[in-house]
Amino acid sequence: MTTNIHQFKGTDDYIITDDLMMTVNIAIKMNKPLLIKGEPGTGKTALAEAVAKALGKELIVWSIKSTTKAQDGLYQYDVVRRLYDSELGNEGAWDINRYIRLGKLGEAFVSDEQCVLLIDEIDKADLEFPNDLLWELDRMEFYIPETDETIKAKHAPIVVITSNAEKELPDAFLRRCAFHFIDFPDKELMRNIMLAHYPNIEHELVEQALDAFFYVRDFFELKKKPSTSELLDWISALRLSGLPVDHLRQDLPLLSFLIKKDEDLEIVKQGAGGLR
C-alpha cells in the first residue's frame, strides 16, 4: 500500500484554511480516514472533490442513505440471478465470481492507482453502520466467503467521511479517524470564496451581498440558515436578473434563491418589511 507524498493546498475554487489544510495532509500521511463535520453548505463534500482534483486522483463517491448497510460498500452477491441462470441452464452459472459486484469501498481497494473515497453523510445510516466498517478501514481489506477471497487494498485510498452531526457517531469509530469541524466562514473568508467563484464580480455586489447575507443569517431565527452554496446561487441569480444591487439588505430580491423553507421566507419577509 502506498502513501501520498503530495501536499494538498486547496484549488482555485476551493478556499481552504491553514488548519484544515494541515489536517488533510496529516490524515493522508497517516493513512487515517478524515471525518469532516459542519453545518450543511460549508463545503464538506466539496473538500473531497477538491482533494481529488488537486492531487490528480479518481474520486469514488459512496452516498449514504438511511437504508445503507456497510455490506453495500464491500460487495453484493446476486444469488437470485445465479439461481435463475442455473435453472435456465445458462452458461457460466457455476462461476460465482460472475455474480459478485464490488461496492464503492471494494472499488477503491482494487483500483490500480490511489483514489479518493468519499463516504458522504455517514450520519444518515443507522448507529451500527460506522462500527461495521471498523475492520475494513483499519486493515484495508475484507473477506468474501462465497469465493473464499480476501480483497486487499492495492493502494490505501484517501478516505474522506462527511457528517452533518445529525446523530452521534460511536466512540470506537471516532478514535480511528482524524477529525476536523468546518466552521462557517466569516465575512473575510466568504469574500474570498465569492471571488474564487466569480473572479470578475462587481465590488459593490460583493459588499452588498455579504452585508445582506450575514444580516439574514444572524438577525433572524431560521430553521435552515442560508449556506455558502445558496449565497453563490443568489449572486448568480442577481447577476442574471440585472436588478439593482445598491440596497440588497433592504430589498432582499430573489430571496427564494437564498432561503429554501416557506416558514423561513415568511419570517424574513415580515421582519424586513416585505419584498419590494
Rosetta silent file (secondary structure, phi, psi, omega in degrees, C-alpha in Angstrom):
SEQUENCE: MTTNIHQFKGTDDYIITDDLMMTVNIAIKMNKPLLIKGEPGTGKTALAEAVAKALGKELIVWSIKSTTKAQDGLYQYDVVRRLYDSELGNEGAWDINRYIRLGKLGEAFVSDEQCVLLIDEIDKADLEFPNDLLWELDRMEFYIPETDETIKAKHAPIVVITSNAEKELPDAFLRRCAFHFIDFPDKELMRNIMLAHYPNIEHELVEQALDAFFYVRDFFELKKKPSTSELLDWISALRLSGLPVDHLRQDLPLLSFLIKKDEDLEIVKQGAGGLR
SCORE:     score description
SCORE:     0.000 S_00000001
   1 L     0.000  142.965 -175.734    0.000    0.000    0.000 S_00000001
   2 L  -108.532  157.110  176.632    1.269    3.465   -0.854 S_00000001
   3 L  -114.918  132.030 -179.604    1.139    6.779    0.952 S_00000001
   4 L   -67.970  130.665 -178.625    0.527   10.001   -0.952 S_00000001
   5 L  -102.902   -5.358 -179.325    3.511   12.343   -0.721 S_00000001
   6 L   -78.533  157.244  179.513    1.913   15.358   -2.389 S_00000001
   7 L  -103.685  132.461  175.265    0.604   18.275   -0.392 S_00000001
   8 L   -87.693  125.970 -177.995   -2.982   19.432   -0.692 S_00000001
   9 L  -125.818   18.173 -176.333   -3.190   23.213   -0.770 S_00000001
  10 L    88.045 -177.063  176.900   -6.738   23.734   -1.983 S_00000001
  11 E  -132.686  177.380 -178.817   -7.791   24.628   -5.522 S_00000001
  12 L   -59.712  -32.658 -177.444   -8.655   27.782   -7.405 S_00000001
  13 L  -112.169   10.655  173.174  -12.315   27.404   -6.457 S_00000001
  14 E  -127.581  103.397 -178.026  -11.932   25.752   -3.042 S_00000001
  15 L   -85.399  124.461 -173.241  -10.549   28.157   -0.461 S_00000001
  16 L  -119.398  142.616  175.363   -9.075   26.284    2.491 S_00000001
  17 L   -78.479  157.822  179.940   -7.969   27.456    5.924 S_00000001
  18 H   -60.313  -38.503 -178.221   -4.452   26.652    7.121 S_00000001
  19 H   -64.736  -45.042  178.810   -5.842   24.468    9.910 S_00000001
  20 H   -67.691  -40.197  178.692   -7.947   22.347    7.568 S_00000001
  21 H   -59.140  -43.606  179.698   -5.109   22.101    5.044 S_00000001
  22 H   -65.400  -42.395  179.858   -2.774   20.769    7.725 S_00000001
  23 H   -61.715  -44.125  179.160   -5.373   18.280    8.982 S_00000001
  24 H   -59.174  -49.526 -175.970   -5.995   16.938    5.472 S_00000001
  25 H   -67.308  -35.924  177.584   -2.309   16.421    4.740 S_00000001
  26 H   -68.757  -41.790  178.044   -1.591   14.789    8.087 S_00000001
  27 H   -59.652  -40.656  178.990   -4.554   12.422    7.678 S_00000001
  28 H   -63.452  -45.855 -178.053   -3.241   11.437    4.246 S_00000001
  29 H   -66.650  -32.765 -179.835    0.256   10.760    5.571 S_00000001
  30 H   -85.633   -3.314 -175.523   -1.105    8.737    8.498 S_00000001
  31 L    56.316   38.719  177.971   -3.479    6.751    6.240 S_00000001
  32 L  -104.588  141.403  171.632   -6.326    7.724    8.556 S_00000001
  33 L   -60.761  139.834  179.298   -9.913    8.355    7.444 S_00000001
  34 E  -102.859  112.435  178.744  -10.661   12.075    7.675 S_00000001
  35 E   -91.780  121.045 -178.395  -14.007   12.808    9.352 S_00000001
  36 E  -113.876  122.217  175.254  -15.365   16.223    8.391 S_00000001
  37 E  -115.183  163.847  179.282  -18.273   17.774   10.278 S_00000001
  38 L   155.013  161.511 -179.024  -20.037   21.092    9.860 S_00000001
  39 L   -67.751  156.443 -179.644  -23.406   22.551    9.054 S_00000001
  40 L   -54.472  140.730  176.223  -24.797   21.879    5.553 S_00000001
  41 L    88.900    9.638 -179.808  -23.271   24.038    2.857 S_00000001
  42 L   -96.877    7.174  173.170  -19.861   24.550    4.446 S_00000001
  43 L    93.035   26.038 -178.641  -18.006   22.597    1.758 S_00000001
  44 H   -69.160  -52.177  178.782  -17.615   19.155    3.301 S_00000001
  45 H   -64.243  -40.843 -179.492  -18.428   17.193    0.157 S_00000001
  46 H   -63.173  -24.900  177.911  -16.598   19.731   -1.997 S_00000001
  47 H   -61.828  -47.445  179.421  -13.464   19.115    0.085 S_00000001
  48 H   -61.147  -40.605  178.196  -13.191   15.531   -1.173 S_00000001
  49 H   -63.270  -39.829 -179.281  -13.760   16.751   -4.733 S_00000001
  50 H   -68.423  -40.182  178.617  -11.054   19.381   -4.270 S_00000001
  51 H   -61.212  -45.990  179.864   -8.567   16.855   -2.835 S_00000001
  52 H   -62.250  -43.710 -179.207   -9.118   14.540   -5.806 S_00000001
  53 H   -65.006  -47.042 -175.982   -8.798   17.405   -8.279 S_00000001
  54 H   -66.085  -35.573 -176.928   -5.695   18.916   -6.676 S_00000001
  55 H   -95.686    0.800  177.125   -3.859   15.577   -6.374 S_00000001
  56 L    67.023   42.059 -176.699   -4.991   14.277   -9.760 S_00000001
  57 L  -120.827  153.189  175.951   -6.830   11.259   -8.378 S_00000001
  58 L   -66.676  141.173  175.641  -10.070    9.496   -9.181 S_00000001
  59 E  -106.029  122.890  174.697  -12.953   10.321   -6.844 S_00000001
  60 E  -109.833  123.849 -174.148  -15.225    7.457   -5.796 S_00000001
  61 E  -109.572  123.446  173.522  -18.403    8.617   -4.050 S_00000001
  62 E  -111.624   99.517 -178.621  -20.389    6.441   -1.659 S_00000001
  63 E   -84.946  120.803 -174.143  -23.536    8.410   -0.864 S_00000001
  64 L   -89.742  136.942  175.197  -25.087    7.123    2.349 S_00000001
  65 L  -119.782  173.792 -178.533  -28.851    6.767    2.832 S_00000001
  66 L   -64.370  -24.377 -177.521  -30.931    5.725    5.818 S_00000001
  67 L   -96.049   -1.247 -175.550  -31.165    2.190    4.380 S_00000001
  68 L   -69.322  135.444  174.562  -27.462    1.827    3.555 S_00000001
  69 L  -113.319  154.480  179.724  -25.605   -1.058    5.177 S_00000001
  70 H   -57.266  -37.239 -179.844  -21.837   -1.442    5.491 S_00000001
  71 H   -56.353  -32.629 -178.577  -22.041   -4.588    3.360 S_00000001
  72 H   -59.652  -31.594 -178.869  -23.270   -2.450    0.436 S_00000001
  73 H   -81.610  -16.334 -178.958  -19.892   -0.768    0.258 S_00000001
  74 H   -88.639  -70.351  178.854  -17.957   -4.045    0.220 S_00000001
  75 E  -164.000  163.978  172.551  -19.682   -6.326   -2.269 S_00000001
  76 E  -131.872  138.973  179.410  -23.023   -7.841   -3.173 S_00000001
  77 E  -108.313  115.679 -177.141  -23.692  -11.409   -4.219 S_00000001
  78 L   -86.208   76.332 -176.460  -26.584  -11.728   -6.661 S_00000001
  79 H   -68.131  -31.119 -179.785  -27.729  -15.175   -5.579 S_00000001
  80 H   -65.102  -44.760  179.730  -31.176  -14.724   -7.189 S_00000001
  81 H   -64.885  -38.942  179.608  -29.693  -14.103  -10.617 S_00000001
  82 H   -64.886  -41.636  178.218  -27.362  -17.069  -10.258 S_00000001
  83 H   -63.110  -40.937  179.457  -30.259  -19.324   -9.287 S_00000001
  84 H   -63.037  -46.064  179.604  -32.246  -18.030  -12.249 S_00000001
  85 H   -64.142  -37.632 -179.379  -29.354  -18.671  -14.656 S_00000001
  86 H   -65.562  -42.358 -179.604  -28.820  -22.124  -13.172 S_00000001
  87 H   -65.312  -32.969 -179.357  -32.457  -23.099  -13.609 S_00000001
  88 H   -87.514   -3.752 -179.812  -32.387  -21.931  -17.236 S_00000001
  89 L    72.477   23.692 -179.880  -29.129  -23.727  -17.871 S_00000001
  90 L   -66.551  143.069 -177.400  -27.363  -20.510  -18.804 S_00000001
  91 L   -64.755  138.052  174.436  -23.662  -20.834  -19.444 S_00000001
  92 L    89.216    3.901 -178.533  -21.349  -19.823  -16.610 S_00000001
  93 L   -64.515  -19.110  179.071  -23.830  -20.197  -13.746 S_00000001
  94 L   -73.131  -20.506 -174.080  -21.212  -22.295  -11.959 S_00000001
  95 L   -88.899  100.899 -177.831  -18.854  -19.303  -11.747 S_00000001
  96 H   -60.442  -32.573 -176.953  -19.724  -17.407   -8.543 S_00000001
  97 H   -57.900  -27.744  179.160  -17.401  -14.574   -9.488 S_00000001
  98 H   -66.317  -18.180 -174.013  -19.820  -13.557  -12.235 S_00000001
  99 H  -111.786   10.460  175.587  -22.379  -12.741   -9.554 S_00000001
 100 E  -100.923  123.821  177.511  -20.146  -10.766   -7.214 S_00000001
 101 E  -120.612  122.068 -179.530  -20.327   -6.996   -7.632 S_00000001
 102 E   -71.043  143.761  173.503  -17.972   -4.808   -5.643 S_00000001
 103 L   -85.664 -170.448 -174.853  -19.333   -1.816   -3.757 S_00000001
 104 H   -65.228  -39.648  177.114  -17.684    1.596   -3.570 S_00000001
 105 H   -65.982  -41.272  176.909  -15.203    0.587   -0.867 S_00000001
 106 H   -61.402  -41.399  177.967  -14.355   -2.525   -2.845 S_00000001
 107 H   -60.921  -41.051  179.841  -13.814   -0.416   -5.985 S_00000001
 108 H   -65.076  -36.968 -178.976  -11.441    1.837   -4.066 S_00000001
 109 H   -68.032  -38.875 -175.172   -9.482   -1.178   -2.806 S_00000001
 110 H   -90.720   -0.456  179.508   -8.968   -2.770   -6.236 S_00000001
 111 L   -60.362  137.268 -177.813   -8.142    0.492   -8.012 S_00000001
 112 L   -71.048  -18.520  176.691   -4.790    0.297   -9.791 S_00000001
 113 L  -128.945  155.407  177.821   -3.928    3.783   -8.508 S_00000001
 114 L   -60.039  136.183 -179.443   -4.615    5.508   -5.213 S_00000001
 115 L  -125.403  174.852  172.769   -8.008    7.198   -5.285 S_00000001
 116 E  -105.375  124.044  177.658  -10.089    9.419   -3.043 S_00000001
 117 E  -106.886  118.395  176.374  -13.066    7.678   -1.441 S_00000001
 118 E   -99.857  117.484  171.409  -15.839    9.952   -0.196 S_00000001
 119 E  -101.098  100.241 -165.597  -18.256    8.381    2.312 S_00000001
 120 E   -95.105  124.278  177.118  -20.847   11.132    2.215 S_00000001
 121 L    62.918   58.850 -176.774  -23.219   11.894    5.115 S_00000001
 122 H   -63.256  -25.487 -177.698  -22.370    8.871    7.235 S_00000001
 123 H   -74.994   -1.801  174.382  -24.748   10.021    9.968 S_00000001
 124 H   -75.779  -26.693 -177.923  -27.738    9.217    7.743 S_00000001
 125 L   -78.994  175.507 -179.836  -27.210    5.485    8.304 S_00000001
 126 L   -72.646  170.690 -172.361  -28.081    3.579   11.468 S_00000001
 127 L   -65.472  -25.192 -178.047  -25.826    3.660   14.516 S_00000001
 128 H   -80.626  -16.883 -174.841  -24.173    0.317   13.720 S_00000001
 129 H   -55.682  -51.996 -179.032  -23.022    1.377   10.267 S_00000001
 130 H   -60.470  -42.499  179.792  -19.743    3.115   11.309 S_00000001
 131 H   -63.508  -31.687 -179.788  -18.764    0.263   13.645 S_00000001
 132 H   -69.616  -12.366  179.584  -19.414   -2.253   10.880 S_00000001
 133 L  -102.449   -1.152 -173.023  -16.683   -0.589    8.821 S_00000001
 134 H   -57.888  -49.658 -177.655  -14.004   -0.525   11.526 S_00000001
 135 H   -60.187  -48.247 -175.230  -12.174   -3.671   10.422 S_00000001
 136 H   -63.018  -41.875 -179.280  -12.210   -2.767    6.733 S_00000001
 137 H   -74.672  -31.394  177.607  -10.956    0.794    7.294 S_00000001
 138 H   -70.980  -49.985 -172.194   -8.355   -0.350    9.828 S_00000001
 139 H   -94.711  -10.955 -177.790   -6.944   -3.275    7.860 S_00000001
 140 L    55.256   45.898  176.984   -7.788   -2.047    4.361 S_00000001
 141 E  -161.361  161.014  171.162   -9.178   -5.458    3.442 S_00000001
 142 E  -153.263  160.334 -172.797  -12.328   -7.569    3.577 S_00000001
 143 E  -108.611  137.271  174.920  -13.250  -11.208    3.037 S_00000001
 144 E  -110.175  101.159 -175.570  -15.720  -12.641    0.519 S_00000001
 145 L   -65.136  -30.607 -177.564  -16.793  -16.059    1.883 S_00000001
 146 L   -61.921  -31.426 -178.787  -18.675  -17.041   -1.303 S_00000001
 147 L  -113.565    1.757 -177.427  -15.400  -17.063   -3.256 S_00000001
 148 L    53.584   47.666 -175.059  -13.006  -17.635   -0.325 S_00000001
 149 E  -128.377  138.645  173.657  -11.187  -14.477   -1.370 S_00000001
 150 E  -105.268  123.034  178.289   -9.699  -11.602    0.604 S_00000001
 151 E   -92.451  112.024  178.432   -9.808   -8.237   -1.140 S_00000001
 152 E  -107.891  143.797 -179.566   -6.832   -6.166   -0.032 S_00000001
 153 L   -65.422  124.932  174.205   -6.304   -2.540   -1.000 S_00000001
 154 L   -66.179  -39.026  177.433   -3.688   -2.233   -3.730 S_00000001
 155 L  -140.849  125.575 -179.060   -3.208    1.366   -2.600 S_00000001
 156 L   -58.777  118.706 -179.793   -4.742    2.723    0.594 S_00000001
 157 L   -69.274  154.645  170.606   -7.398    5.187   -0.588 S_00000001
 158 E   -80.765  111.329 -173.419   -7.609    8.695    0.807 S_00000001
 159 E  -101.114  121.398  175.306  -10.853    8.376    2.778 S_00000001
 160 E  -115.620  124.756 -177.967  -12.956   11.467    3.453 S_00000001
 161 E  -117.935  128.286  179.408  -16.080   10.969    5.583 S_00000001
 162 E  -109.257  150.598  178.016  -18.663   13.721    5.987 S_00000001
 163 E  -146.657  136.268  174.253  -21.259   14.194    8.718 S_00000001
 164 L   -90.555    9.980  178.653  -23.898   16.848    9.297 S_00000001
 165 L    59.696   34.095  177.771  -23.813   15.938   13.001 S_00000001
 166 L   -74.809  -25.182  175.379  -27.430   14.765   12.893 S_00000001
 167 L  -148.959  157.039 -179.292  -26.539   11.926   15.265 S_00000001
 168 L   -72.609  142.487  176.454  -23.570   10.963   17.404 S_00000001
 169 L   -96.328  151.181 -176.604  -21.036    8.549   15.937 S_00000001
 170 L   -61.319  145.196 -178.941  -19.634    5.653   18.018 S_00000001
 171 H   -59.233  -41.120 -178.444  -16.535    6.373   20.109 S_00000001
 172 H   -60.819  -36.025  178.128  -14.651    3.410   18.635 S_00000001
 173 H   -71.416  -44.098 -178.942  -15.162    4.846   15.166 S_00000001
 174 H   -60.691  -36.468 -178.738  -14.179    8.376   16.200 S_00000001
 175 H   -62.762  -26.639 -175.541  -10.913    7.107   17.698 S_00000001
 176 L   -91.652   -0.245 -176.611   -9.836    5.758   14.331 S_00000001
 177 L  -111.741  147.082  160.259  -10.456    8.990   12.407 S_00000001
 178 E   -77.859  148.428 -171.236   -8.658   12.264   12.001 S_00000001
 179 E  -133.534  141.390  172.014  -11.280   14.925   12.670 S_00000001
 180 E  -148.085  134.359  174.056  -12.000   18.481   11.604 S_00000001
 181 E  -101.953  121.439  179.373  -15.044   20.675   12.149 S_00000001
 182 L   -84.205  108.644  176.034  -15.501   23.229    9.377 S_00000001
 183 L   -68.131  152.687  176.965  -16.633   26.461   10.983 S_00000001
 184 L   -66.333  137.003 -175.843  -18.986   28.620    8.998 S_00000001
 185 L   -59.952  141.793  170.844  -16.899   31.150    7.043 S_00000001
 186 L   -80.694 -178.817 -174.124  -16.551   34.657    8.452 S_00000001
 187 H   -61.293  -41.408 -176.901  -17.008   37.667    6.157 S_00000001
 188 H   -66.095  -44.478  178.233  -13.414   37.785    5.004 S_00000001
 189 H   -66.374  -39.879  178.672  -13.256   34.093    4.110 S_00000001
 190 H   -63.530  -37.129  176.496  -16.672   34.289    2.459 S_00000001
 191 H   -61.013  -43.223  179.083  -15.450   37.236    0.391 S_00000001
 192 H   -64.941  -36.901  177.462  -12.507   35.134   -0.803 S_00000001
 193 H   -64.603  -43.753  178.393  -14.855   32.250   -1.647 S_00000001
 194 H   -60.730  -44.100 -178.685  -17.060   34.587   -3.675 S_00000001
 195 H   -67.769  -31.780  177.878  -14.078   35.980   -5.570 S_00000001
 196 H   -67.119  -37.146 -179.483  -12.799   32.461   -6.271 S_00000001
 197 H   -83.784  -31.024 -178.890  -16.128   31.514   -7.875 S_00000001
 198 L  -129.884   78.557 -174.630  -16.764   34.874   -9.539 S_00000001
 199 L   -60.240  -28.070 -175.831  -13.359   36.447  -10.328 S_00000001
 200 L  -104.570   19.997 -177.418  -14.896   39.327  -12.280 S_00000001
 201 L   -67.413  146.553 -179.543  -17.707   40.130   -9.854 S_00000001
 202 L   -70.112  138.881 -177.413  -18.500   43.787   -9.227 S_00000001
 203 H   -58.356  -42.035 -177.839  -17.125   45.147   -5.944 S_00000001
 204 H   -63.300  -39.805  179.476  -20.469   46.686   -4.960 S_00000001
 205 H   -64.609  -39.969  178.200  -22.291   43.387   -5.439 S_00000001
 206 H   -57.859  -52.475 -174.918  -19.730   41.593   -3.254 S_00000001
 207 H   -69.162  -40.876  179.572  -20.110   44.025   -0.373 S_00000001
 208 H   -66.688  -42.083 -178.841  -23.887   44.385   -0.650 S_00000001
 209 H   -67.358  -41.115  177.356  -24.415   40.615   -0.900 S_00000001
 210 H   -61.515  -45.149 -178.928  -22.151   39.911    2.080 S_00000001
 211 H   -61.764  -45.131 -179.038  -23.935   42.517    4.192 S_00000001
 212 H   -68.704  -40.971 -177.324  -27.388   41.161    3.281 S_00000001
 213 H   -62.042  -50.908 -178.261  -26.369   37.520    3.645 S_00000001
 214 H   -72.126  -25.361  173.052  -24.938   37.834    7.162 S_00000001
 215 H   -63.708  -46.638 -179.730  -27.847   40.070    8.156 S_00000001
 216 H   -65.485  -42.429 -178.680  -30.288   37.294    7.211 S_00000001
 217 H   -66.553  -41.923 -170.434  -28.183   34.596    8.899 S_00000001
 218 H   -90.829  -29.046 -172.102  -27.534   36.485   12.141 S_00000001
 219 H   -87.195  -34.609 -173.204  -30.667   38.560   12.670 S_00000001
 220 L  -102.252  144.176  174.757  -33.439   36.023   12.017 S_00000001
 221 L   -86.870   98.334 -174.451  -34.218   32.790   13.855 S_00000001
 222 L  -112.893  148.917  176.718  -34.435   30.395   10.911 S_00000001
 223 L   -70.803  -37.449  176.662  -34.871   26.637   10.739 S_00000001
 224 L  -131.594  102.994  178.534  -32.390   26.471    7.868 S_00000001
 225 L   -70.398  145.083  179.000  -29.944   29.322    7.647 S_00000001
 226 L   -62.158  143.133 -176.215  -28.653   30.082    4.144 S_00000001
 227 L  -106.501  179.573  178.650  -25.353   28.379    3.357 S_00000001
 228 H   -58.802  -45.580 -178.279  -22.360   29.206    1.198 S_00000001
 229 H   -62.268  -35.515  179.350  -23.782   27.347   -1.776 S_00000001
 230 H   -73.352  -33.741  174.145  -27.038   29.277   -1.512 S_00000001
 231 H   -62.363  -44.151  179.894  -25.175   32.572   -1.337 S_00000001
 232 H   -64.128  -38.891  176.125  -23.335   31.675   -4.542 S_00000001
 233 H   -64.089  -40.827 -179.278  -26.629   30.743   -6.218 S_00000001
 234 H   -63.347  -42.674  178.863  -28.167   34.027   -5.061 S_00000001
 235 H   -62.334  -43.823  178.535  -25.280   36.012   -6.512 S_00000001
 236 H   -59.988  -43.184  179.237  -25.607   34.178   -9.818 S_00000001
 237 H   -64.032  -42.159  179.539  -29.352   34.919   -9.889 S_00000001
 238 H   -62.298  -41.652 -178.887  -28.774   38.592   -9.065 S_00000001
 239 H   -67.310  -38.510  179.720  -26.231   38.959  -11.854 S_00000001
 240 H   -71.446  -29.780 -175.706  -28.532   37.278  -14.378 S_00000001
 241 H   -73.671  -29.673 -175.698  -31.536   39.359  -13.316 S_00000001
 242 L    76.141    8.896  179.690  -29.946   42.743  -13.943 S_00000001
 243 L   -69.760  150.887  175.672  -31.672   44.096  -10.822 S_00000001
 244 L   -64.984  145.905 -175.015  -30.043   46.992   -8.948 S_00000001
 245 L  -121.772   15.942 -174.262  -27.939   45.809   -6.020 S_00000001
 246 L   -79.984   -9.948  178.069  -27.299   49.044   -4.154 S_00000001
 247 L  -136.821   49.554 -174.223  -29.838   48.255   -1.393 S_00000001
 248 H   -62.556  -38.235 -178.202  -29.751   44.462   -1.133 S_00000001
 249 H   -64.261  -35.892  179.524  -30.153   44.386    2.643 S_00000001
 250 H   -80.637  -41.522 -173.629  -33.332   46.468    2.443 S_00000001
 251 H   -85.005  -39.079 -176.663  -34.805   44.980   -0.743 S_00000001
 252 L    46.428   57.596  178.813  -33.690   41.327   -0.483 S_00000001
 253 L   -71.233  157.127  176.924  -34.703   40.494   -4.090 S_00000001
 254 L    51.828   41.308 -173.794  -34.910   36.900   -5.322 S_00000001
 255 H   -62.602  -25.164 -177.835  -34.962   35.766   -1.706 S_00000001
 256 H   -68.880  -15.027  173.606  -36.109   32.265   -2.635 S_00000001
 257 H   -77.396  -20.434 -175.667  -32.634   31.548   -4.010 S_00000001
 258 L   -99.394  -33.616 -175.678  -31.241   32.239   -0.552 S_00000001
 259 L  -123.248  129.342 -169.311  -33.912   30.735    1.719 S_00000001
 260 L  -111.688    1.477  177.883  -35.495   27.369    0.943 S_00000001
 261 L  -114.060  135.587 -176.225  -38.163   26.883    3.639 S_00000001
 262 H   -57.067  -44.859 -176.848  -41.578   28.525    3.423 S_00000001
 263 H   -66.560  -33.385  177.093  -41.731   29.388    7.111 S_00000001
 264 H   -68.985  -38.247  177.177  -38.267   30.961    6.971 S_00000001
 265 H   -59.698  -43.582 -179.385  -39.283   33.046    3.964 S_00000001
 266 H   -64.857  -39.571  179.489  -42.275   34.400    5.863 S_00000001
 267 H   -60.802  -46.327 -177.687  -40.134   35.253    8.890 S_00000001
 268 H   -69.959  -41.078  179.221  -37.669   37.228    6.794 S_00000001
 269 H   -59.885  -45.712 -179.312  -40.372   38.923    4.720 S_00000001
 270 H   -67.328  -42.356 -177.809  -42.208   40.085    7.823 S_00000001
 271 H   -70.509  -31.271 -178.789  -39.061   41.148    9.620 S_00000001
 272 L   -92.837    2.864  178.006  -37.659   43.003    6.631 S_00000001
 273 L    86.009   15.903  177.790  -40.937   44.715    5.849 S_00000001
 274 L    89.401  159.972  178.977  -41.806   42.519    2.890 S_00000001
 275 L   -80.300  146.580  177.261  -40.260   42.109   -0.513 S_00000001
 276 L  -108.010    0.000    0.000  -40.147   45.044   -2.916 S_00000001
